[in-house]
Coordinates of C-alpha atoms in Angstrom, one line a residue:
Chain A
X15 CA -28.2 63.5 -17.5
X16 CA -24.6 64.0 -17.0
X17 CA -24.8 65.0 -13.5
X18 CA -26.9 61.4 -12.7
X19 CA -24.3 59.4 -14.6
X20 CA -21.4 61.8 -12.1
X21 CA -23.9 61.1 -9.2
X22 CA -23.9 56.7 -10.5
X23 CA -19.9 56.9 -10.6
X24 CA -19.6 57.9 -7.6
X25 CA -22.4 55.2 -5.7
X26 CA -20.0 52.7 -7.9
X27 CA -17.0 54.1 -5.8
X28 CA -18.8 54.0 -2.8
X29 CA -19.6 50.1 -3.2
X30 CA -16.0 49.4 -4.7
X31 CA -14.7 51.0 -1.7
X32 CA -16.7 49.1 1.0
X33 CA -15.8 45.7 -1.1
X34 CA -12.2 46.6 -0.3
X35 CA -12.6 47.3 3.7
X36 CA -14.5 44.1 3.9
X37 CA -11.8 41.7 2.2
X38 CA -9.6 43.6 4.4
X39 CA -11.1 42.6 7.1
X40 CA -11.8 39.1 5.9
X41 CA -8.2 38.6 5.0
X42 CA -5.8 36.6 6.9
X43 CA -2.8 37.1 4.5
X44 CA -0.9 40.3 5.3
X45 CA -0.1 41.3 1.7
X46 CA -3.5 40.7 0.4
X47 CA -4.1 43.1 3.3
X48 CA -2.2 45.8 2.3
X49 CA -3.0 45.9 -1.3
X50 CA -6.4 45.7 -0.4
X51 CA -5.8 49.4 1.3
X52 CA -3.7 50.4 -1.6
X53 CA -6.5 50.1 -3.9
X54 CA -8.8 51.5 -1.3
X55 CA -7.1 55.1 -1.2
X56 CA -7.6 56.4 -4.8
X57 CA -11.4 55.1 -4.2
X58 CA -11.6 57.1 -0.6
X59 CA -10.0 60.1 -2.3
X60 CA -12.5 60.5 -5.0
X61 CA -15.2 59.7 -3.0
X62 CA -14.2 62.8 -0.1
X63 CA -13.9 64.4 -3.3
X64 CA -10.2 65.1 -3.1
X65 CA -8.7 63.9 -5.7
Chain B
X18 CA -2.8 33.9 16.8
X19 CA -6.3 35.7 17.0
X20 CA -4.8 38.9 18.9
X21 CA -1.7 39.0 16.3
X22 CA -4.3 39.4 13.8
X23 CA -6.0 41.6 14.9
X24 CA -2.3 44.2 15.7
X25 CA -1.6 43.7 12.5
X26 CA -4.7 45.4 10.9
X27 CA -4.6 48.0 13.4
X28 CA -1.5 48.9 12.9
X29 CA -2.2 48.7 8.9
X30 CA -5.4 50.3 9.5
X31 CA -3.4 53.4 11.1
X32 CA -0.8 53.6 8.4
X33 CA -3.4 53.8 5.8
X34 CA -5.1 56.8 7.6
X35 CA -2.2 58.1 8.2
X36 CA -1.1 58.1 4.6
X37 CA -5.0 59.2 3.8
X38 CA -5.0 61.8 6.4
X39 CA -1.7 63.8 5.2
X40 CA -2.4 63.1 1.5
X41 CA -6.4 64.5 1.4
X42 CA -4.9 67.4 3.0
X43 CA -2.1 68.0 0.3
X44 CA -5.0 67.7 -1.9
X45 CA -7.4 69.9 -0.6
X46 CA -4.8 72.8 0.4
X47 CA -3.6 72.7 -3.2
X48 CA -7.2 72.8 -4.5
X49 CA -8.2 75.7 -2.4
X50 CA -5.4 77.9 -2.5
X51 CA -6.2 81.4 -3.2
X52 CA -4.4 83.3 -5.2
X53 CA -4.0 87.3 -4.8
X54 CA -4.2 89.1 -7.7
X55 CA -4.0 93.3 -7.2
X56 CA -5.2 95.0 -10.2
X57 CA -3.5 98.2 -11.2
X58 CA -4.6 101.3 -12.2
X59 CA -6.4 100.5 -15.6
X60 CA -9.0 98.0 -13.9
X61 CA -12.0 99.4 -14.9
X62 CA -14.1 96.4 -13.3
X63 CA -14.1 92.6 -12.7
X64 CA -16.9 90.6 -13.8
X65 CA -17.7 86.7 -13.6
X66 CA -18.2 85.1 -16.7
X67 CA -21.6 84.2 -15.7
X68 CA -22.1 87.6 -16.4
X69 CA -22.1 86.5 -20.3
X70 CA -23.7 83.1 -20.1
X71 CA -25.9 82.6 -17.0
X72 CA -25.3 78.6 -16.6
X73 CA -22.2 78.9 -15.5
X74 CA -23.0 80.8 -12.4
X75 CA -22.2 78.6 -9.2
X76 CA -19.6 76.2 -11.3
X77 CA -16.1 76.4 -10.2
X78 CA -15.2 77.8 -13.8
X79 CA -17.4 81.0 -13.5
X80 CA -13.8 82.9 -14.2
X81 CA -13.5 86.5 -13.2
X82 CA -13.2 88.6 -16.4
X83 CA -10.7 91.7 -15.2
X84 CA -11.4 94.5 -17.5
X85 CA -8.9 97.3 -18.2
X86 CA -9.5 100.7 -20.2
X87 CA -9.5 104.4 -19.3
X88 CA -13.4 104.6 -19.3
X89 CA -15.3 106.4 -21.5
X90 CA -12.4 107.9 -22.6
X91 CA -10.9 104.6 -24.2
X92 CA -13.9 102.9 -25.2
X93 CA -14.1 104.2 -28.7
X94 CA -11.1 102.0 -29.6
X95 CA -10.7 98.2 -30.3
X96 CA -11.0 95.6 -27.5
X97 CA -9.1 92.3 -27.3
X98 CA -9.0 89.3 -24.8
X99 CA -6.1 87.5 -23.6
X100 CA -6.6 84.4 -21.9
X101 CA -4.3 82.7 -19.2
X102 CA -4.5 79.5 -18.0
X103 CA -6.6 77.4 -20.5
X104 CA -3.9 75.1 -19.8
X105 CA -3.0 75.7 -16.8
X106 CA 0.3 73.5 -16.6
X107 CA 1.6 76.2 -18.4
X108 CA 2.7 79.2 -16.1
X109 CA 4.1 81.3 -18.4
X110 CA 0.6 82.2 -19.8
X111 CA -1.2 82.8 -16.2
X112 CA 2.0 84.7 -14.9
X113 CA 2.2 87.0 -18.5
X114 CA -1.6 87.8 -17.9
X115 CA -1.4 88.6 -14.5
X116 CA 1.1 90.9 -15.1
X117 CA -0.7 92.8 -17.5
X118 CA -3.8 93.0 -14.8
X119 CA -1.2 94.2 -12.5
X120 CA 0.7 97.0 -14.5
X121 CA -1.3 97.3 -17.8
X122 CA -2.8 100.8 -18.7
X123 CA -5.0 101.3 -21.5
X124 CA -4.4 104.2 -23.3
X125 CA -7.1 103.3 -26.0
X126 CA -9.6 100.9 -26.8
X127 CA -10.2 97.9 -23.5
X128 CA -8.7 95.0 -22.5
X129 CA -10.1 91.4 -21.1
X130 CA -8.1 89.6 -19.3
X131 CA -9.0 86.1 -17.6
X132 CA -6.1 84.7 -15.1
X133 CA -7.2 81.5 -15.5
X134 CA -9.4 80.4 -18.2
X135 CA -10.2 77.2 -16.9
X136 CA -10.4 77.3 -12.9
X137 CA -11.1 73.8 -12.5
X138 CA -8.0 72.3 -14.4
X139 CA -5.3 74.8 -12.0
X140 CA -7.1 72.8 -8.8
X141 CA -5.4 69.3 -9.5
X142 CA -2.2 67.8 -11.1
X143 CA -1.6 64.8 -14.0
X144 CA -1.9 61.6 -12.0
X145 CA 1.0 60.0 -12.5
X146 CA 3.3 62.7 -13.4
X147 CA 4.7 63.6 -10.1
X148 CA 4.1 67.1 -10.5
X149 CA 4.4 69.8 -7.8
X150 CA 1.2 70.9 -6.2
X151 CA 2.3 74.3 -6.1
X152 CA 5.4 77.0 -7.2
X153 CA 6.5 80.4 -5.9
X154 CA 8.0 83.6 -7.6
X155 CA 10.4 85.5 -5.1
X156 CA 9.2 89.1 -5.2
X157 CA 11.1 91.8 -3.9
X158 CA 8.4 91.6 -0.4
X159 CA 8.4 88.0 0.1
X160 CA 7.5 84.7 -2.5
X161 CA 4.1 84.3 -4.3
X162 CA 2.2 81.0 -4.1
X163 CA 0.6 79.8 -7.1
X164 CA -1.2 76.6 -8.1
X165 CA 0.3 74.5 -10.5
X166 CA -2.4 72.8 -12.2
X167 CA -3.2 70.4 -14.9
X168 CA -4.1 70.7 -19.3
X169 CA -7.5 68.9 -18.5
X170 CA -10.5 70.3 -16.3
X171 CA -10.1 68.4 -12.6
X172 CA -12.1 64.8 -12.4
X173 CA -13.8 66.1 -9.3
X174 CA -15.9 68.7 -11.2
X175 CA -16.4 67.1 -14.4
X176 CA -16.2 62.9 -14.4
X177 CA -16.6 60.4 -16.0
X178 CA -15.3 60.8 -19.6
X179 CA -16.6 59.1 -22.5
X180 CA -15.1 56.6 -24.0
X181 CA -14.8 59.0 -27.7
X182 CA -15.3 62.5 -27.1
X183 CA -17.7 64.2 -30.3
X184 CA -17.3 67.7 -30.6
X185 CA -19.3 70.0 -31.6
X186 CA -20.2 71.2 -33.4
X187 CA -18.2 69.7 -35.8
X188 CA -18.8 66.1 -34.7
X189 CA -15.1 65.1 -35.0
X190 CA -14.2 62.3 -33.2
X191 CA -11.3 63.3 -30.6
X192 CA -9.5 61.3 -27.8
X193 CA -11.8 60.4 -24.7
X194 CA -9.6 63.1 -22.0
X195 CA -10.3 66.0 -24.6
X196 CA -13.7 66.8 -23.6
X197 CA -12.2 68.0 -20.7
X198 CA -9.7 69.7 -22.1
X199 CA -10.1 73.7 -23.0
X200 CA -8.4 73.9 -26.2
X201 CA -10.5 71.4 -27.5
X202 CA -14.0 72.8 -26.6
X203 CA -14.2 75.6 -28.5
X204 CA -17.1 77.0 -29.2
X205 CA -18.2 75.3 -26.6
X206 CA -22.1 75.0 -25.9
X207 CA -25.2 75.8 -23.2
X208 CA -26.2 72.8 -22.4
X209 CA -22.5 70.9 -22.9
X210 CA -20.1 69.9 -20.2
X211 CA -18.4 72.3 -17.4
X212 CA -16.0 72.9 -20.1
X213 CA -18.1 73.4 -23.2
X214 CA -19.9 75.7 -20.7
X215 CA -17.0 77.7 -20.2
X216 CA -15.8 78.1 -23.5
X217 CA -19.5 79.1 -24.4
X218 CA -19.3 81.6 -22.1
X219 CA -15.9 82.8 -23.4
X220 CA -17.6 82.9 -27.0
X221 CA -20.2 85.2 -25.8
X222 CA -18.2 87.4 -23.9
X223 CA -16.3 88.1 -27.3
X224 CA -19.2 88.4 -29.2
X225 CA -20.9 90.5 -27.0
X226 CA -18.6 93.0 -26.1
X227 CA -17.3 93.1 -29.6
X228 CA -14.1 91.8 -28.9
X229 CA -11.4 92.4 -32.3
X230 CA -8.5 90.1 -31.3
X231 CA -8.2 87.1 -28.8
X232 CA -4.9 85.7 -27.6
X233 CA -4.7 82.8 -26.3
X234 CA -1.3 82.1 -24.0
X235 CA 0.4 78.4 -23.8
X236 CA 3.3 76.9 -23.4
X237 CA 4.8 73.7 -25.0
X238 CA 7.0 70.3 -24.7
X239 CA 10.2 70.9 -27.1
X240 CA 9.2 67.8 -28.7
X241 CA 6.0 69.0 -30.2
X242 CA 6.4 71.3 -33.7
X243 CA 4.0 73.9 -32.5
X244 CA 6.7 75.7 -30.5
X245 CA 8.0 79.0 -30.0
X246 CA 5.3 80.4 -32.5
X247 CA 1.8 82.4 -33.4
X248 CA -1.0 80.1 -34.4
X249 CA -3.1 82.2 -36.4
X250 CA -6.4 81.1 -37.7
X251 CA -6.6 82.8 -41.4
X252 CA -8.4 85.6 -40.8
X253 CA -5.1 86.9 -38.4
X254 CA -2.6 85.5 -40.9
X255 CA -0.8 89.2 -41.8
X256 CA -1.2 90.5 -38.5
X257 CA 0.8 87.3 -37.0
X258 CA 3.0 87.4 -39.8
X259 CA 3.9 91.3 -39.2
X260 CA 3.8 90.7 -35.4
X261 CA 6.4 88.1 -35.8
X262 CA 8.3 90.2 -37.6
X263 CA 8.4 93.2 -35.3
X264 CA 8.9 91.0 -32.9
X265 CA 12.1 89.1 -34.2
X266 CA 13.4 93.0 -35.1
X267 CA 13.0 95.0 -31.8
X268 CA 12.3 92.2 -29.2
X269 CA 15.4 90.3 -29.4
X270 CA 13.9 86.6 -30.1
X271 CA 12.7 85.1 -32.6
X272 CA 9.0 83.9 -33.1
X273 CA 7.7 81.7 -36.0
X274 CA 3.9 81.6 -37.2
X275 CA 1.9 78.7 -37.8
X276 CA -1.2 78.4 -39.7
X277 CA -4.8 77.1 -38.0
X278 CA -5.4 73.9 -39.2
X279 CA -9.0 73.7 -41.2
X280 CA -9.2 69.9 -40.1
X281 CA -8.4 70.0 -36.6
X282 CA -11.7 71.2 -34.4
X283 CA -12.0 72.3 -30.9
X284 CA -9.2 74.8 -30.5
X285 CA -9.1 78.5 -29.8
X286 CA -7.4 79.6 -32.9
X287 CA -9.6 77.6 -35.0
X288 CA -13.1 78.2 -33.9
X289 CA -13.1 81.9 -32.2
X290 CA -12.3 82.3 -35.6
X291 CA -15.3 80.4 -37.1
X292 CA -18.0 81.5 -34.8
X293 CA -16.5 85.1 -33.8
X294 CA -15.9 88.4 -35.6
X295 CA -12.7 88.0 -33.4
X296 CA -9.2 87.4 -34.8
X297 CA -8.0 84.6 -32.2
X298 CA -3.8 83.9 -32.3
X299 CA -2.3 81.5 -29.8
X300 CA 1.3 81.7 -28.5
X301 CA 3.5 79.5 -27.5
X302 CA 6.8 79.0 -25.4
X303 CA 9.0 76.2 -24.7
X304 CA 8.4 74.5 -21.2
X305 CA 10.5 71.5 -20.8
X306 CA 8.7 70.6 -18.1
X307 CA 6.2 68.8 -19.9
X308 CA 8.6 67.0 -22.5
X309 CA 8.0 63.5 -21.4
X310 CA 11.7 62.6 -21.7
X311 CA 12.2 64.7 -18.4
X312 CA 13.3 63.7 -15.6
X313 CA 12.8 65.0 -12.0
X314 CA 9.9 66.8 -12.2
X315 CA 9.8 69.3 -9.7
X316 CA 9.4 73.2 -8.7
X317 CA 13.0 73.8 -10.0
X318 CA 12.3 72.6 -14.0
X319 CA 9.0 74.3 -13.9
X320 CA 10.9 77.0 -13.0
X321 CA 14.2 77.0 -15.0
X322 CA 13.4 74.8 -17.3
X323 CA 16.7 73.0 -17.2
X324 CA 16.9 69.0 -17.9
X325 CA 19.5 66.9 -18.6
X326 CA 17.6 64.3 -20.5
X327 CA 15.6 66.6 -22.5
X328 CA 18.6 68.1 -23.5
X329 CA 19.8 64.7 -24.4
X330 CA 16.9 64.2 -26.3
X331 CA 17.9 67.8 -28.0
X332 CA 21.7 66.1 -29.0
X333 CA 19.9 63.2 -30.8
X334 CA 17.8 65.4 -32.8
X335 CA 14.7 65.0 -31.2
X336 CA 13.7 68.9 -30.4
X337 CA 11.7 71.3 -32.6
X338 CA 13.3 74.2 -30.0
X339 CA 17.0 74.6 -28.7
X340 CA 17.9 73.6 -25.2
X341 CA 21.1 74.3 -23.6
X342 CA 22.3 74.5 -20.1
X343 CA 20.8 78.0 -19.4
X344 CA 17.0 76.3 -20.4
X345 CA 14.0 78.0 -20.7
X346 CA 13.6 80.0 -17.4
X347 CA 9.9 81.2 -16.2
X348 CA 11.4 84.9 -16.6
X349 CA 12.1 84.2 -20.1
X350 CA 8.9 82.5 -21.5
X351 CA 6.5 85.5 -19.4
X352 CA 8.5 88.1 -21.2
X353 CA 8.1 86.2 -24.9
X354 CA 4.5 86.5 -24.1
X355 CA 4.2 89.8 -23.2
X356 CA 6.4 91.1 -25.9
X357 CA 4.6 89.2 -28.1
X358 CA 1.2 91.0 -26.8
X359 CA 2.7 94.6 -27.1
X360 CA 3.6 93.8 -30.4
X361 CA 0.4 92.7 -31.6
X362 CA -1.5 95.2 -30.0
X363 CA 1.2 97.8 -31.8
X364 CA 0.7 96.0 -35.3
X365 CA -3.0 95.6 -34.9
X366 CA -3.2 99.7 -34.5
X367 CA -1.7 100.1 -37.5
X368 CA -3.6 98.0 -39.4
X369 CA -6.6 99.3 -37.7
X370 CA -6.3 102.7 -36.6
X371 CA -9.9 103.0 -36.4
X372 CA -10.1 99.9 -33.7
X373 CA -7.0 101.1 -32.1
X374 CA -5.7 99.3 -28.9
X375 CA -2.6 101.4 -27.1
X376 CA -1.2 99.7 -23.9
X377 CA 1.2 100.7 -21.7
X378 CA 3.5 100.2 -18.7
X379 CA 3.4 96.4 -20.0
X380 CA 7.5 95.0 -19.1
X381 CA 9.1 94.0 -22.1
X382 CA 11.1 90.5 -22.8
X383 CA 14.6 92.2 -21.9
X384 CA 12.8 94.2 -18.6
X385 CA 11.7 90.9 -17.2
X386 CA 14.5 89.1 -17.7
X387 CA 16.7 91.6 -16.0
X388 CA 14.2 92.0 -13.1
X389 CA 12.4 89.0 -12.9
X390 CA 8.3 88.2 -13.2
X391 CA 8.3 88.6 -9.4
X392 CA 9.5 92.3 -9.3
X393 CA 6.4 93.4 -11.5
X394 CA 4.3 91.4 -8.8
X395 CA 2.2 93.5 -6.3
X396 CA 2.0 92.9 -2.2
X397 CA -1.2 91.8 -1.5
X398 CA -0.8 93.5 2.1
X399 CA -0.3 96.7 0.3
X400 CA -3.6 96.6 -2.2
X401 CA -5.1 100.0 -2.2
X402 CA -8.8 99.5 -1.1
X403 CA -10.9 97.5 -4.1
X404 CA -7.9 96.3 -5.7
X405 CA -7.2 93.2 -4.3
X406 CA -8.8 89.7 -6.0
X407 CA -8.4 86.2 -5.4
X408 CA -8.0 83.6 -8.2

């Protein structure tokens, strides 16, 4: 049980994180852009499982 | 207009893997950094804690147990465990215990040691708390790497948290972060967490092999009360009062004792006690590095333990442990804890000279602060054949 709420988690991260890149690449405002990478990096890190 | 658009995300886009790129691999060389340990002559064997509970085999916490003794020779005496690194923010335990794999000999009875009682927990750091990903000890044939490490069990192998943690078996209700936290998963259980498994595992290693006395090692922020001191659960209450007093006489520092709290579930000195034959005490040392009045927070104050605005803290009254300019240096809390282990080991004999445990070639408090840890630290490129181990 705990492992398939772990494995959910991390398919949440994995769609968080592909929001982010496509408002990033949506965006035309440059600081929208750049927190929209910000945000992304904690979500990339957990989901290469390094940090 | 189009084209500008487009530079601009590149050039974001190769900043962010840039920034990506160099911080994943901060991360993973801190996770994965091995850590030599060579064993002295009392190692007797190294098992895995799988060994005593097979559900842990193939988790990143299947700990390696190093076990010390003089064969059959010894084995007729009392056995004790001294764990390292159930918090593994706190050096001064991991370095104390590795020390005693290093140099201990068992003149009677056997010794278990684990370096690092939660494996998980020494692979990451507190988000948010700028810590180091690593710290060295200068030896006398070059500086030893270790990992610095966190008090809870890494996200990455055990995520996501509840929103209340429940021990058990107990059922008290305890903050969310807790049920990754080692000193709060005692007993543990089989079919728990990584962590519960751990401590499970731990629980039947002592009842298994019989195990008379169980240390626990830690170190604390100078703002906490539980500082410079013996927890004893009640069962260990003259022992940690005599220890403290041999201690205080022939050690040169002084070391309080506290009493387990009844009320307060999950910890070592509480339920090793409860669901063991085993008398479990847990020391502690002052580590300014984790006060959270600090300020830089770097190698150097894990180190020295020397802070200007803890000590400031310390003028208005706000310490439970001294703190002058000298601090709390790494060489000072590893030889508390090891005196502190002779002296229990010594007391405990007395008390029990049918279960005797006799140690030697242990450095004292005064010997380590005159030498340093790193002088009692062996070259890994000198490990006789079989000696050498990797945490």
């Amino acid at each position: 049980m705990t492992a398939f709420i772990t494995f959910l988690y991390y398919l949440m991260v994995a769609f968080f994180a592909v929001c982010f890149i496509w408002n990033f690449r949506r965006s035309k405002n440059w600081q929208s852009e750049v927190l929209y990478l910000i945000v992304l990096l904690p979500f990339l890190l957990r989901l290469f499982r390094l940090k | 207009m189009k084209n500008q658009l487009i530079m601009r995300k590149a050039i974001f886009t190769a900043a962010f893997l840039l920034v990506f790129i160099f911080s994943g691999l901060s991360f993973y060389r801190s996770r994965h950094l091995k850590e030599p340990v060579v064993a002295g002559d009392g190692l007797l064997e190294v098992r895995k804690l799988s060994h005593y509970f097979p559900g842990l085999k193939g988790s990143l916490n299947d700990a390696s147990v190093y076990i010390l003794g003089k064969g059959d020779a010894g084995s007729e005496g009392g056995a004790a465990l001294v764990l390292g690194g159930s918090h593994a923010e706190e050096p001064a335990g991991r370095l104390a215990a590795w020390l005693l794999v290093e140099n201990a000999r068992l003149e009677k009875g056997r010794l278990f040691v684990i370096l690092t009682a939660n494996p998980s927990a020494s692979t990451s750091t507190r988000p948010g708390g700028a810590y180091p990903p690593d710290y060295e000890i200068p030896t006398p044939w070059g500086r030893q790497k270790f990992r610095q490490g966190d008090r809870w069990s890494n996200p990455l192998d055990q995520w996501p948290d509840p929103e209340v943690y429940i021990h058990y078996p107990s059922r008290q209700q305890l903050a969310y972060m807790d049920i990754r936290n080692q000193n709060r998963t005692w007993p543990g259980r089989p079919d728990g967490t990584m962590t519960e498994k751990t401590c499970y595992a731990m629980t039947q290693l002592i009842i298994k092999e019989q195990i008379d006395l169980v240390i626990d090692l830690h170190e604390a922020e100078l703002q906490y009360p539980v500082i410079s001191t013996i927890v004893a659960h009640q069962k260990g209450e003259d022992l940690a009062a005599l220890a403290s007093m041999m201690i205080s006489g022939e050690e040169g520092f002084n070391i309080g004792v506290e009493y387990s709290p009844v009320a307060l579930r999950g910890l070592s000195h509480r339920e090793i006690g409860d669901h063991t034959q085993a008398i479990p005490l847990l020391l502690e040392t002052p580590e300014p590095f984790l006060d959270a009045t600090r300020g830089r927070t770097d190698r150097a104050l894990l180190l020295t333990g020397k802070d200007e605005f803890v000590m400031k803290a310390g003028r208005h009254g706000l310490l439970f442990e001294k703190l002058d300019e000298n601090g709390w240096p790494i060489d000072v809390r590893v030889g508390r804890h090891l005196s502190s282990i002779i002296q229990i080991f010594k007391v405990w004999t007395e008390l029990h000279p049918e279960r005797p445990i006799q140690m030697e070639n242990v450095p004292r408090y005064a010997e380590v602060i005159s030498a340093g840890t790193g002088y009692y630290l062996k070259n890994p490129d000198q490990a006789p054949a079989g000696r050498l181990f990797y945490e």
